[in-house]
Coordinates of C-alpha atoms in Angstrom, one line a residue:
X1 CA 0.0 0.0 0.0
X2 CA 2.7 2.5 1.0
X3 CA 4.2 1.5 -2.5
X4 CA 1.4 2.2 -4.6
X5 CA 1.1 5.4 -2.6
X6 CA 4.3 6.6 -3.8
X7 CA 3.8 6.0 -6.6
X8 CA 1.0 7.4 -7.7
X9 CA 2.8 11.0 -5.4
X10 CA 5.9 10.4 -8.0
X11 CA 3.1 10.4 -11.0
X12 CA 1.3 13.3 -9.2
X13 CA 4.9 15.6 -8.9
X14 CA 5.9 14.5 -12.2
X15 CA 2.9 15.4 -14.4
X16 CA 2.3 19.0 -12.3
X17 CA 5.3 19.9 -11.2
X18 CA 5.3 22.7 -8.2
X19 CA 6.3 26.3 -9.3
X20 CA 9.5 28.1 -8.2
X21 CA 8.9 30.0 -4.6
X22 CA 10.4 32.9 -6.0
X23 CA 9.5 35.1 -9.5
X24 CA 13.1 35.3 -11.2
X25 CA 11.7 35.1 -14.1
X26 CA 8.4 35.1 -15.8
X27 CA 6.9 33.0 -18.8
X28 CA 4.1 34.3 -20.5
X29 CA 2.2 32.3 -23.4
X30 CA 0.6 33.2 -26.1
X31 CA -1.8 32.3 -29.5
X32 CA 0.7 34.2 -32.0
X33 CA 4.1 35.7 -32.3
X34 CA 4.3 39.1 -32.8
X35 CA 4.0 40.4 -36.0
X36 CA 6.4 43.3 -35.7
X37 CA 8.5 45.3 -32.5
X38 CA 8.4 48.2 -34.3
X39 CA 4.9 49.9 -33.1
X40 CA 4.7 52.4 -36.2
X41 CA 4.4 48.7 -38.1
X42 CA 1.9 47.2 -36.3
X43 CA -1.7 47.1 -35.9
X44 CA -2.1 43.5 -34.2
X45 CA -2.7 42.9 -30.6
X46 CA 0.1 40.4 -30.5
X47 CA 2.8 43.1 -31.2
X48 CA 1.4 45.5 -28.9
X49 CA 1.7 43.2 -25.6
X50 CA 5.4 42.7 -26.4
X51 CA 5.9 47.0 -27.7
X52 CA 4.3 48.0 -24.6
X53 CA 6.9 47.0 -22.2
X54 CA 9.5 48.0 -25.1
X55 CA 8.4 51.3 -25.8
X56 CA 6.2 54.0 -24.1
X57 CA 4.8 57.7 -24.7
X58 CA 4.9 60.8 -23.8
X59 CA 1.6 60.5 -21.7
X60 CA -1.2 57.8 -21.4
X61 CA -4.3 57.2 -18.9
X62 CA -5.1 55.3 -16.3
X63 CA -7.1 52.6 -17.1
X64 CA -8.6 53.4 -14.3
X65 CA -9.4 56.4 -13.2
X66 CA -9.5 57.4 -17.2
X67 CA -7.1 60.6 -15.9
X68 CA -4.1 61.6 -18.2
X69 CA -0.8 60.9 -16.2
X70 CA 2.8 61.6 -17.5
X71 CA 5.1 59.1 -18.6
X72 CA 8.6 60.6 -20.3
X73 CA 6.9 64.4 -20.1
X74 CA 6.8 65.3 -16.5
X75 CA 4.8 68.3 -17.3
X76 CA 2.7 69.9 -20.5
X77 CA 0.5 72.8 -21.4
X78 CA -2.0 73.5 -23.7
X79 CA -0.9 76.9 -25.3
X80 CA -4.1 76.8 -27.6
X81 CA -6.6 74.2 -29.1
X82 CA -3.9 72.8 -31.3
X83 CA -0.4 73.5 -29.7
X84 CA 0.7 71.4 -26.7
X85 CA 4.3 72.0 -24.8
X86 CA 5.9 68.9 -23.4
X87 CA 8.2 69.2 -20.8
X88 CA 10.1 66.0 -20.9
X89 CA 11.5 64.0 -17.7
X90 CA 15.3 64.8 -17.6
X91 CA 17.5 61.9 -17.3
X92 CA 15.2 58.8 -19.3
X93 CA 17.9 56.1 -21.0
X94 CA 17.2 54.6 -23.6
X95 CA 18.3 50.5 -23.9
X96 CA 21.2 51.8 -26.0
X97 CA 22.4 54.3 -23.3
X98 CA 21.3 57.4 -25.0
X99 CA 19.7 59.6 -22.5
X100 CA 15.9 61.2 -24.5
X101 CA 15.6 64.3 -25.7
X102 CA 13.4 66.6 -27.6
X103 CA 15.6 65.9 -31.5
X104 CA 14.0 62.0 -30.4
X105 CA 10.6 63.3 -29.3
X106 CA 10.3 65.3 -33.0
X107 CA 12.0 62.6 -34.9
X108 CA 9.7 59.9 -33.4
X109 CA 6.2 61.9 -34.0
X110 CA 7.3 62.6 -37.4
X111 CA 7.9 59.4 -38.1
X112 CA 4.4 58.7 -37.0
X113 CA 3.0 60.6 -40.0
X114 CA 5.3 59.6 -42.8
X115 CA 4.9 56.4 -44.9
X116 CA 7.0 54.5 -42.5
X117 CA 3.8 54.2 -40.3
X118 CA 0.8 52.7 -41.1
X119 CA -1.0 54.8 -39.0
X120 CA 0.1 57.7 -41.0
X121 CA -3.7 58.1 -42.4
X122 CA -5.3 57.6 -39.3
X123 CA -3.4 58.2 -35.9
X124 CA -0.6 60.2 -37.5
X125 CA -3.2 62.6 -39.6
X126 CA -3.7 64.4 -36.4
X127 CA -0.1 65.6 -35.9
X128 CA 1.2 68.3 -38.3
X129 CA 5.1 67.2 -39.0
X130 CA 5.8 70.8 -40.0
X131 CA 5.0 72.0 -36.5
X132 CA 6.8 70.0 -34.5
X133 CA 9.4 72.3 -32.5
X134 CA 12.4 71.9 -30.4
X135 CA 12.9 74.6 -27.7
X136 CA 15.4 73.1 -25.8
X137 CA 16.7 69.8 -25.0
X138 CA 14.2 68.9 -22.7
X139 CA 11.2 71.0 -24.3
X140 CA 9.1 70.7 -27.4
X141 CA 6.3 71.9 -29.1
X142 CA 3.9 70.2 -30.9
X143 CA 1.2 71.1 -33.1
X144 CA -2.3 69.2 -34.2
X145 CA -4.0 69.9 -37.6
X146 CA -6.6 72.1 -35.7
X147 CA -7.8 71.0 -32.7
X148 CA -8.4 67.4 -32.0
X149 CA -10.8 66.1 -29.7
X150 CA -9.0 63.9 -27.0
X151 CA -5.2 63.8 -28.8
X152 CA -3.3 63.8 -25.5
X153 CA -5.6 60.4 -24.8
X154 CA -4.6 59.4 -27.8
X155 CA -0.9 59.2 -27.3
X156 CA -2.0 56.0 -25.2
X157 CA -2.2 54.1 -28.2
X158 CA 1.5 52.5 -29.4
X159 CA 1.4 55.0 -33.0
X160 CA 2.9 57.8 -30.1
X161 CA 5.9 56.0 -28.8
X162 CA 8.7 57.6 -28.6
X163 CA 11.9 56.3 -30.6
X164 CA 15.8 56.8 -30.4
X165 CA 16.4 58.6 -33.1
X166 CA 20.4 57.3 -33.8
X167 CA 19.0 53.7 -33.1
X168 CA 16.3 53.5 -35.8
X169 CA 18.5 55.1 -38.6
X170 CA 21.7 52.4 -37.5
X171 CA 19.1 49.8 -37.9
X172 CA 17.6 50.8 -40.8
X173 CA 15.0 48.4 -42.2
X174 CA 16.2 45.8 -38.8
X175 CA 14.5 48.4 -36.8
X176 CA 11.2 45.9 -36.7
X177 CA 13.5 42.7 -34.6
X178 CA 15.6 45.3 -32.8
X179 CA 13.7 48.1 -30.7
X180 CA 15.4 50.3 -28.8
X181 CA 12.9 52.0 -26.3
X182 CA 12.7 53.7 -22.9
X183 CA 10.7 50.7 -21.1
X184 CA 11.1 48.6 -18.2
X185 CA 12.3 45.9 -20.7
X186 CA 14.5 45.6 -23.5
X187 CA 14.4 42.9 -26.4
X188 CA 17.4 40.1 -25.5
X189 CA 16.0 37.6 -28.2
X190 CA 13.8 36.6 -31.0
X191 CA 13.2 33.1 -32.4
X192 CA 10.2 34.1 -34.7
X193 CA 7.2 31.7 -34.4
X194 CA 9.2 30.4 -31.4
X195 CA 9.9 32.7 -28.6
X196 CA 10.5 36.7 -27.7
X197 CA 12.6 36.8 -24.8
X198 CA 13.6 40.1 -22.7
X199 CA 15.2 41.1 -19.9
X200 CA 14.7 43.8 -17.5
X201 CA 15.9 47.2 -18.1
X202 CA 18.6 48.2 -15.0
X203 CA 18.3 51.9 -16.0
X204 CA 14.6 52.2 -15.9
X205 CA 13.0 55.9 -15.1
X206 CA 10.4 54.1 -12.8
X207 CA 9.4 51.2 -11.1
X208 CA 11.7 48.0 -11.7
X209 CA 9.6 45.5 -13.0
X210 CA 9.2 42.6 -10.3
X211 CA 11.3 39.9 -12.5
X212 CA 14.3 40.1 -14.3
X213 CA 13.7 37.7 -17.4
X214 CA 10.3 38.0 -19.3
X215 CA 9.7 35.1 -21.5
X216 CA 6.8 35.0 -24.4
X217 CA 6.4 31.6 -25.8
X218 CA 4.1 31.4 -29.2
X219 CA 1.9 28.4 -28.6
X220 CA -0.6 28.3 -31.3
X221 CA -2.5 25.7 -30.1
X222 CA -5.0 25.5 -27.5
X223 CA -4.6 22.4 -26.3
X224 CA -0.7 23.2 -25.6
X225 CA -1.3 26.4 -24.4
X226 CA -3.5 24.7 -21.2
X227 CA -1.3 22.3 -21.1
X228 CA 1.5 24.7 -20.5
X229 CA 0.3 26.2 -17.8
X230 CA -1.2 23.2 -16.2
X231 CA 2.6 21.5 -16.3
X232 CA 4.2 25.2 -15.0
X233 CA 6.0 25.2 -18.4
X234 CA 4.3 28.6 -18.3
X235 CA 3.3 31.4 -15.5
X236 CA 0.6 32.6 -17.5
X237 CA -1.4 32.2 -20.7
X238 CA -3.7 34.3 -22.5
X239 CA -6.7 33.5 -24.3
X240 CA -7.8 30.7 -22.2
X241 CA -10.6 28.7 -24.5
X242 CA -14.0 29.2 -23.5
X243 CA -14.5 24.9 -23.2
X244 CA -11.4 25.1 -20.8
X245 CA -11.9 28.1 -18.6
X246 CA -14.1 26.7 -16.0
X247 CA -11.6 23.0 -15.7
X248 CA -8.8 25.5 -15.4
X249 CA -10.4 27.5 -12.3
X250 CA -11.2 24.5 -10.6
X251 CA -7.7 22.8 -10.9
X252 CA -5.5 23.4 -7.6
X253 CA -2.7 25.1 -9.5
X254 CA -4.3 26.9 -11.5
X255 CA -7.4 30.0 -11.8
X256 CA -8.9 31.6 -15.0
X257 CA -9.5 35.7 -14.1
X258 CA -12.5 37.1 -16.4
X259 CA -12.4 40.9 -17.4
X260 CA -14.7 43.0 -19.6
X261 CA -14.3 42.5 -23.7
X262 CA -11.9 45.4 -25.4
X263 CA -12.2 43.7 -28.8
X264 CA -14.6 43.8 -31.2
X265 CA -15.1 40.9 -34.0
X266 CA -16.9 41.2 -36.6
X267 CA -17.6 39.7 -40.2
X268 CA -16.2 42.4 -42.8
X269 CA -17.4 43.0 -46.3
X270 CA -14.9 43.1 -49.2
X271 CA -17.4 46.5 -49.7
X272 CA -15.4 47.0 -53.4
X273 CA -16.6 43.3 -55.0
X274 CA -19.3 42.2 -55.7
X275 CA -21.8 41.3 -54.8
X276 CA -20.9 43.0 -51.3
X277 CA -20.8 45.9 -53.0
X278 CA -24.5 46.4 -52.5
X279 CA -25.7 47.1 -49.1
X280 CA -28.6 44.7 -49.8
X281 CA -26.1 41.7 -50.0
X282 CA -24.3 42.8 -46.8
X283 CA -27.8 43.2 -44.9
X284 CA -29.1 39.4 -46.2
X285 CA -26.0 38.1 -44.5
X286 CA -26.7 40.0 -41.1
X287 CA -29.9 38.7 -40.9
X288 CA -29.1 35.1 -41.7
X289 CA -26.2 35.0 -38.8
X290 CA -28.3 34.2 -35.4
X291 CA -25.8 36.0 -33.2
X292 CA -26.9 34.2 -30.3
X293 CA -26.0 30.9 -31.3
X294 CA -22.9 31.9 -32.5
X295 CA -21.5 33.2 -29.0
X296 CA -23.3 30.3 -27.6
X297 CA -21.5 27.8 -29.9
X298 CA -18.0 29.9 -29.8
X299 CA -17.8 31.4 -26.7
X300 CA -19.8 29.6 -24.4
X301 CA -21.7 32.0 -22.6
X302 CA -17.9 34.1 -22.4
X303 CA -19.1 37.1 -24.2
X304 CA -21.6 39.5 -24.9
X305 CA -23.7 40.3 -28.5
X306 CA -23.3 44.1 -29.5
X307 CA -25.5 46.5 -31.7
X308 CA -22.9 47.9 -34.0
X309 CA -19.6 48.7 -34.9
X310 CA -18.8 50.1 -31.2
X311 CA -17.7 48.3 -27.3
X312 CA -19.7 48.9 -24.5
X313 CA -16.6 50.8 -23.2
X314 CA -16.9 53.7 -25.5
X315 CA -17.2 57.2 -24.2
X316 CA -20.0 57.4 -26.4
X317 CA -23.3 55.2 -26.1
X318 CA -25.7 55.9 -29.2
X319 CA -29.3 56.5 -28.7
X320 CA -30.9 53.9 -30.7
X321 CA -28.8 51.0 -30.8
X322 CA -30.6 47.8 -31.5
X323 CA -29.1 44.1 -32.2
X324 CA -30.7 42.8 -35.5
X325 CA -32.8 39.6 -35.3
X326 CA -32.0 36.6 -37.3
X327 CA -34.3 36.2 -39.6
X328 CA -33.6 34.0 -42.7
X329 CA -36.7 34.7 -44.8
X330 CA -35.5 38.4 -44.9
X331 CA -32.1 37.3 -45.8
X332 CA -33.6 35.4 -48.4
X333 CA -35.5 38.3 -49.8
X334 CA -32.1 40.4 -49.7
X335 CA -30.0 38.6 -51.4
X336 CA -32.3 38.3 -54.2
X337 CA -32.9 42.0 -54.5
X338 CA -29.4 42.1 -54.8
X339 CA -29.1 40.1 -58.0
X340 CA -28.2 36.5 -56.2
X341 CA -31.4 34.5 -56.5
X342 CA -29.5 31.3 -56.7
X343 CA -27.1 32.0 -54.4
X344 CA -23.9 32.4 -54.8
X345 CA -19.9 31.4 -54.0
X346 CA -17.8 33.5 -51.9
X347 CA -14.0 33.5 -49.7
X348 CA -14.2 34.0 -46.2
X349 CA -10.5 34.7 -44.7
X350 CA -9.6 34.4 -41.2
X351 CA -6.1 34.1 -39.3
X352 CA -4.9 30.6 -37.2
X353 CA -6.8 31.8 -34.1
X354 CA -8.9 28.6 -33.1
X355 CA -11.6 30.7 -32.4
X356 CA -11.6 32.2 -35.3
X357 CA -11.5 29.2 -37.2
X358 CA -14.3 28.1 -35.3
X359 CA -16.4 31.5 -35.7
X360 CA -16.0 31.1 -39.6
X361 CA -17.1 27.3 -39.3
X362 CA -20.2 28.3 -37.8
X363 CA -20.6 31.5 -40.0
X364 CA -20.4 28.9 -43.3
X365 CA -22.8 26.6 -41.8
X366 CA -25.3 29.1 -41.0
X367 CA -24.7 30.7 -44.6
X368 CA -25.4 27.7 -46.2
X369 CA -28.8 27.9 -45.3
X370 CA -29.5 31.2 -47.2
X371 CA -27.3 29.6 -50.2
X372 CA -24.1 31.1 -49.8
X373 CA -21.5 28.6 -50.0
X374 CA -18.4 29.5 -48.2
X375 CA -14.8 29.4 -48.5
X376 CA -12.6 29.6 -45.6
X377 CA -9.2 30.8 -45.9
X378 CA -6.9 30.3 -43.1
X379 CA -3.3 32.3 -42.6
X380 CA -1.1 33.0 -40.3
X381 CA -1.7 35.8 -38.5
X382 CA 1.1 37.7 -39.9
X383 CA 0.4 36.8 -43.2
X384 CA -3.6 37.2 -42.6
X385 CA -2.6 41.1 -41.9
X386 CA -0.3 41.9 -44.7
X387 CA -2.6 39.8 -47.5
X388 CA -6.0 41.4 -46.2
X389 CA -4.6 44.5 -47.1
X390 CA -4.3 43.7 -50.5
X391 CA -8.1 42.7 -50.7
X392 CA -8.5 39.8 -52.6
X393 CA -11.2 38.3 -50.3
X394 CA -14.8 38.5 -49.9
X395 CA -14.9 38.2 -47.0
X396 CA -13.0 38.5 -43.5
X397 CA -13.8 37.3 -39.7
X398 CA -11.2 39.8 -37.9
X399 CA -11.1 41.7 -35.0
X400 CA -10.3 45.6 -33.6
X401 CA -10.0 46.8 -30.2
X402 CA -10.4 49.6 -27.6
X403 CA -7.6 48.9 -25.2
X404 CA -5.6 52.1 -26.3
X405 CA -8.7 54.7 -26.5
X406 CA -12.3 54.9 -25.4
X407 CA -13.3 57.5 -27.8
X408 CA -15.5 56.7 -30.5
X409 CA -13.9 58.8 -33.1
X410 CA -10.3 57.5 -32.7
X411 CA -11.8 53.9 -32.4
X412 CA -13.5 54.4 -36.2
X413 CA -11.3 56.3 -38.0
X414 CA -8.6 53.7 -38.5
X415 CA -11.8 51.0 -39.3
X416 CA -13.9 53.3 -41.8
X417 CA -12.4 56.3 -43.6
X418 CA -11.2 56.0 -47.0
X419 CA -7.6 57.4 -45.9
X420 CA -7.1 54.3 -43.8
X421 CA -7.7 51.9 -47.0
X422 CA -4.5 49.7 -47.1
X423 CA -3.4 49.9 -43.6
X424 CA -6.5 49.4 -41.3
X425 CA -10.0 50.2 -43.2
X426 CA -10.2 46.0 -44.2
X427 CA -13.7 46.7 -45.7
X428 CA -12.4 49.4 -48.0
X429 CA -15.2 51.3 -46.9
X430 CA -14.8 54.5 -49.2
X431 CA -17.8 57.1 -48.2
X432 CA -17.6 61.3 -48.1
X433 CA -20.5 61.5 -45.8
X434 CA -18.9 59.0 -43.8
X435 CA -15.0 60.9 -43.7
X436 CA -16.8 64.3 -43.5
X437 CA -18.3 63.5 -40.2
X438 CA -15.2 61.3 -39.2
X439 CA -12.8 64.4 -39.5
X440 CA -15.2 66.7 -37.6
X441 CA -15.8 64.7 -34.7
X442 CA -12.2 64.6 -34.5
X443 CA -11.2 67.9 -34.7
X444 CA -14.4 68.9 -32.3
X445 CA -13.3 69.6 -28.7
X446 CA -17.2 70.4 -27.2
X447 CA -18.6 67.0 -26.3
X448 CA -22.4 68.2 -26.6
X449 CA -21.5 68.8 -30.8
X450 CA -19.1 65.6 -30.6
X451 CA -21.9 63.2 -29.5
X452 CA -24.2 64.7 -31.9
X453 CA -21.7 63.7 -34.7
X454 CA -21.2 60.3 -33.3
X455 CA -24.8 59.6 -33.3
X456 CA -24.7 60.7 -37.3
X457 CA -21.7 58.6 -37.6
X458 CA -23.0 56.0 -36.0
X459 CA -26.8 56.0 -37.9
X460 CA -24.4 56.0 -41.3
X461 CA -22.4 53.4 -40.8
X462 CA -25.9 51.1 -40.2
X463 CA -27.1 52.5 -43.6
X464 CA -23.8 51.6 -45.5
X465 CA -23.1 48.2 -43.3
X466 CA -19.2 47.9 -43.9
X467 CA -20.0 44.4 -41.4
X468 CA -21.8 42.5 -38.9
X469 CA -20.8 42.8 -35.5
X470 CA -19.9 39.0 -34.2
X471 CA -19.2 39.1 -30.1
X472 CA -17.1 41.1 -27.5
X473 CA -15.2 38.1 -26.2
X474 CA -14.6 38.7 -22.6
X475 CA -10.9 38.8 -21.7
X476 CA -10.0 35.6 -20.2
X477 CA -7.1 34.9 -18.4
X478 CA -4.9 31.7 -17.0
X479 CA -2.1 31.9 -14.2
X480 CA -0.8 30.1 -11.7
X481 CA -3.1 30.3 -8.7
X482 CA -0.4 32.3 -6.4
X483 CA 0.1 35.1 -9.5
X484 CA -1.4 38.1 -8.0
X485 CA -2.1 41.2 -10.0
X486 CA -4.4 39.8 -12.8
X487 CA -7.2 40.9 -10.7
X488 CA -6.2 44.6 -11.0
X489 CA -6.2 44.8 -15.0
X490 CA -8.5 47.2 -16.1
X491 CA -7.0 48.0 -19.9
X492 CA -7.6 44.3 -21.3
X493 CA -5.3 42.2 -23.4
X494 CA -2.2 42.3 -21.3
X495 CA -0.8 46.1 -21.0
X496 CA 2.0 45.4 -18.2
X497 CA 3.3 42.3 -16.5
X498 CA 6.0 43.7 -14.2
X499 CA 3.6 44.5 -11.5
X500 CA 2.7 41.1 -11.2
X501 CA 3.9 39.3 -8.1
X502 CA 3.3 36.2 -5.8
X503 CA 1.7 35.6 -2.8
X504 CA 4.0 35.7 -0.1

C-alpha cells in the first residue's frame, strides 16, 4: 500500500510539477508571435503586448481612473486648441544608453505621419510634422492639424511612442527585430514563431519591474497552451478557451480571471466586390447570422452580442442602438434584390486563431442555409494582416479593439475612412459622408456637438453596413493560482506584466 502510494505522489509531482517559490523570471504564453516590434508597423494585438513594455509615450491614462498621467513628459501645457508643450522627464535612458531628448521626441512623431507608419492616415493625420518644434533639449512643441478632440488620450495608443532617433537610422529596415525603447524591458532575443525573450531594463525611469527575465512563448495551439500552464512550463497564458476556462479555475494550480471585452469581431465585407458591394447583400447576410448561437457555440456564454460597430466601453453610447434579429426569410428576400437569386460562392479569410476558425465554421454553416456557400481561408496571422490589405477576399472574420482609446472617433477612424484603406480600413469602406463626419468629430473639442456627430456617424455606418458585428469576447485569463495582479487589469489584453507578483 505505501508502495502504490508513492507511486501514484511520483506520477502526481511529475505530471504537475510545483512552481519556483520565488518570480526570477516570468513565462508568459501566447496564441501568436508578434507580428512586428516596431509599433509604427503594427496594428495586431500580439505586437502591442510585447511594444508596450519595449516602448512608451509621452503621456497615457489610467485605465482606471480614465485621468491623463505623465510618462517621459513630467509636465505639458495646452498653449491653444492645437499646440501642446511637453516638458520631458530629464535623465530617461534609452536601452542603448542614450539619455531622450526633444531631436527623439520630434523625430519619433514625425515618423508617426510619414509612410513609414501605417497609422500615417489615421493616428498620424492628427499631428502636423511641420509643427513640431524643439525649444530646448528637454522642451518641445507640438502642433495638431486644428484642434483634435482627445489627442493627449490618444498618445495611449502605441502610434505615439517615442523612438531613439540614432538607433532606428543604424538599424535601418532591422528596426522591426531590434527596438530600442525607454521601457522597463529591453528585447534580448527573438526566435520568430518560437519565442521573444527580454530582460529587464537596470536603467529604468520608474518602477523596476518585479522579475528580471520575461519570457513570451508562441503556442498556437490550445490544447498546448493549457497544457503549459497546467505542467508550470508557463506562469501565465492568454486567451484561455471558452470549453477550458471553468476546468482551469477549478484545478489546484491553477485559476482563470474574467475581465470585460476590449475587442470587437466582426464579419467584414470586401465592400469594393461584388456582390458585397451592395448594401442589400451585406444586410441578407446580417440577418441570416443568429448571433446568439454563434457566442453560444464559440464562446460559451464568455461574451456578450453588440449592436454595431462600437464596445460597450466607448465614451460614447448611441441613442438607438438595436441588435438585429436573425431572420432567414428576410435574408432570403435580400439577397435576391441584390441580384443573387441562386445564391452564390464567396472567400471567407480568417487568421490561425482557433476561435476564429471556429467562428468562420459556424458562419459557413449558417450561410449555407440562405445559399451562400463559403470558402474559408486560413493564414497565419502575420500573413492574414499583410494579404487582407491587399483585398483579394470577400470576406473576413477579424477583430479591432479599444484597449488604447475609449473615444469613439479615434476607435472608427482607422476602421472606416477611405484614408485608412490599405493599412487598417479592411472593408475598404470608401464614403464622403462617412469621412466628413469622421474628420469633424475629431477635430471637435465640445462633447455636446461631438456626441451629436457620433450619433450621425454611428446611424451612417448602419445604412452603409461595412460588417456585422460578431461578439465582444470577454478577456479571459490563466495563471498560476499564487500570481497576484491579474485581478487589478482594467486595460484588457495584457498592457504590463512587471507588477505582477506572488503571494508571499
Amino acid at each position: 500500500m505505501k508502495k502504490l502510494f508513492l507511486s501514484l505522489l511520483f506520477i502526481l509531482i511529475t505530471c504537475f510539477p510545483s512552481f519556483s517559490a520565488e518570480m526570477e523570471s516570468f513565462t508568459l504564453g501566447l496564441p501568436g508571435d508578434a507580428k512586428t516590434l516596431d509599433p509604427h508597423q503594427a496594428v495586431d494585438t500580439l505586437s502591442f503586448i510585447v511594444t508596450k513594455h519595449i516602448n512608451e509615450p509621452l503621456v497615457t491614462v489610467d485605465g482606471k481612473t480614465k485621468e491623463l498621467v505623465p510618462v517621459l513628459a513630467e509636465r505639458w501645457e495646452i498653449l491653444d486648441p492645437q499646440t501642446y508643450k511637453f516638458y520631458l522627464k530629464k535623465g530617461v535612458k534609452f536601452h542603448n544608453g542614450e539619455e531622450l531628448t526633444a531631436e527623439d521626441v520630434v523625430f519619433s512623431l514625425k515618423r508617426a505621419t510619414s509612410n513609414e507608419s501605417v497609422h500615417a492616415g489615421s493616428k498620424g493625420r492628427s499631428i502636423d510634422p511641420d509643427g513640431l518644434e524643439i525649444i530646448d533639449k528637454y522642451t518641445v512643441l507640438v502642433k495638431t492639424r486644428g484642434p483634435v478632440g482627445g489627442w493627449l488620450a490618444s498618445m495611449k495608443h502605441p502610434y505615439a511612442s517615442i523612438y531613439n532617433k540614432k538607433a532606428v537610422e543604424a538599424a535601418g529596415k532591422d528596426y522591426f527585430r531590434n527596438p530600442v525603447g525607454t521601457g522597463p524591458f529591453k528585447i534580448k532575443n527573438w526566435v520568430k514563431g518560437e519565442r521573444i525573450d527580454l530582460e529587464r531594463f537596470d536603467e529604468y525611469h520608474g518602477d523596476k519591474p518585479n522579475f528580471k527575465d520575461f519570457h513570451i512563448l508562441v503556442l498556437p495551439d490550445d490544447s498546448s497552451r493549457v497544457i503549459a500552464l497546467e505542467t508550470g512550463k508557463v506562469d501565465m497564458i492568454y486567451s484561455v478557451p471558452s470549453s477550458e476556462a471553468e476546468r482551469l479555475d477549478e484545478f489546484s494550480k491553477t485559476k482563470v480571471v474574467k475581465a470585460p471585452g476590449l475587442n470587437l469581431f466582426y464579419l467584414g465585407f470586401n465592400t469594393r466586390k461584388k456582390p458585397f458591394d451592395n448594401p442589400k447583400a451585406r444586410f441578407a447576410v446580417e440577418y441570416a447570422i443568429n448571433k446568439e448561437a454563434y457566442n453560444s457555440v464559440v464562446y460559451q456564454g464568455n461574451s456578450i452580442q453588440p449592436a454595431g460597430p462600437l464596445l460597450p466601453a466607448s465614451t460614447f453610447t448611441p441613442s438607438d442602438s438595436k441588435v438585429y434579429p436573425y431572420d432567414l426569410e428576410k435574408a432570403k428576400e435580400l439577397l435576391k434584390e441584390a441580384g443573387c437569386p441562386e445564391g452564390l460562392k464567396v472567400s471567407l479569410w480568417v487568421s490561425n486563431f482557433q476561435e476564429d476558425v471556429n467562428g468562420a465554421t459556424v458562419v459557413q454553416s449558417m450561410l449555407r442555409e440562405l445559399g451562400i456557400t463559403v470558402d474559408i481561408q486560413v493564414y497565419e496571422t502575420g500573413i492574414f494582416d499583410n494579404k487582407v490589405c491587399d483585398g483579394d477576399f470577400d470576406m473576413i472574420i477579424t477583430t479591432w479593439g479599444m484597449q488604447t482609446n475609449r473615444d469613439a472617433g479615434q476607435f472608427w477612424l482607422p476602421l472606416f475612412h477611405s484614408k485608412s484603406i490599405g493599412s487598417t480600413n479592411w472593408t475598404f469602406l470608401n464614403d464622403k459622408q462617412l469621412d466628413e463626419n469622421i474628420d469633424k468629430v475629431n477635430a471637435t473639442i465640445d462633447g455636446a456637438e461631438r456626441n451629436e456627430l457620433f450619433q450621425k456617424i454611428w446611424d451612417r455606418l448602419d445604412e452603409l453596413h461595412p460588417m456585422v458585428v460578431l461578439s465582444v469576447p470577454h478577456e479571459l485569463y490563466g495563471a498560476r493560482r499564487d500570481l497576484v495582479g491579474l485581478e487589478n487589469f482594467c486595460d484588457g489584453r495584457l498592457n504590463y506584466l512587471g507588477n505582477l507578483t506572488l503571494e508571499p
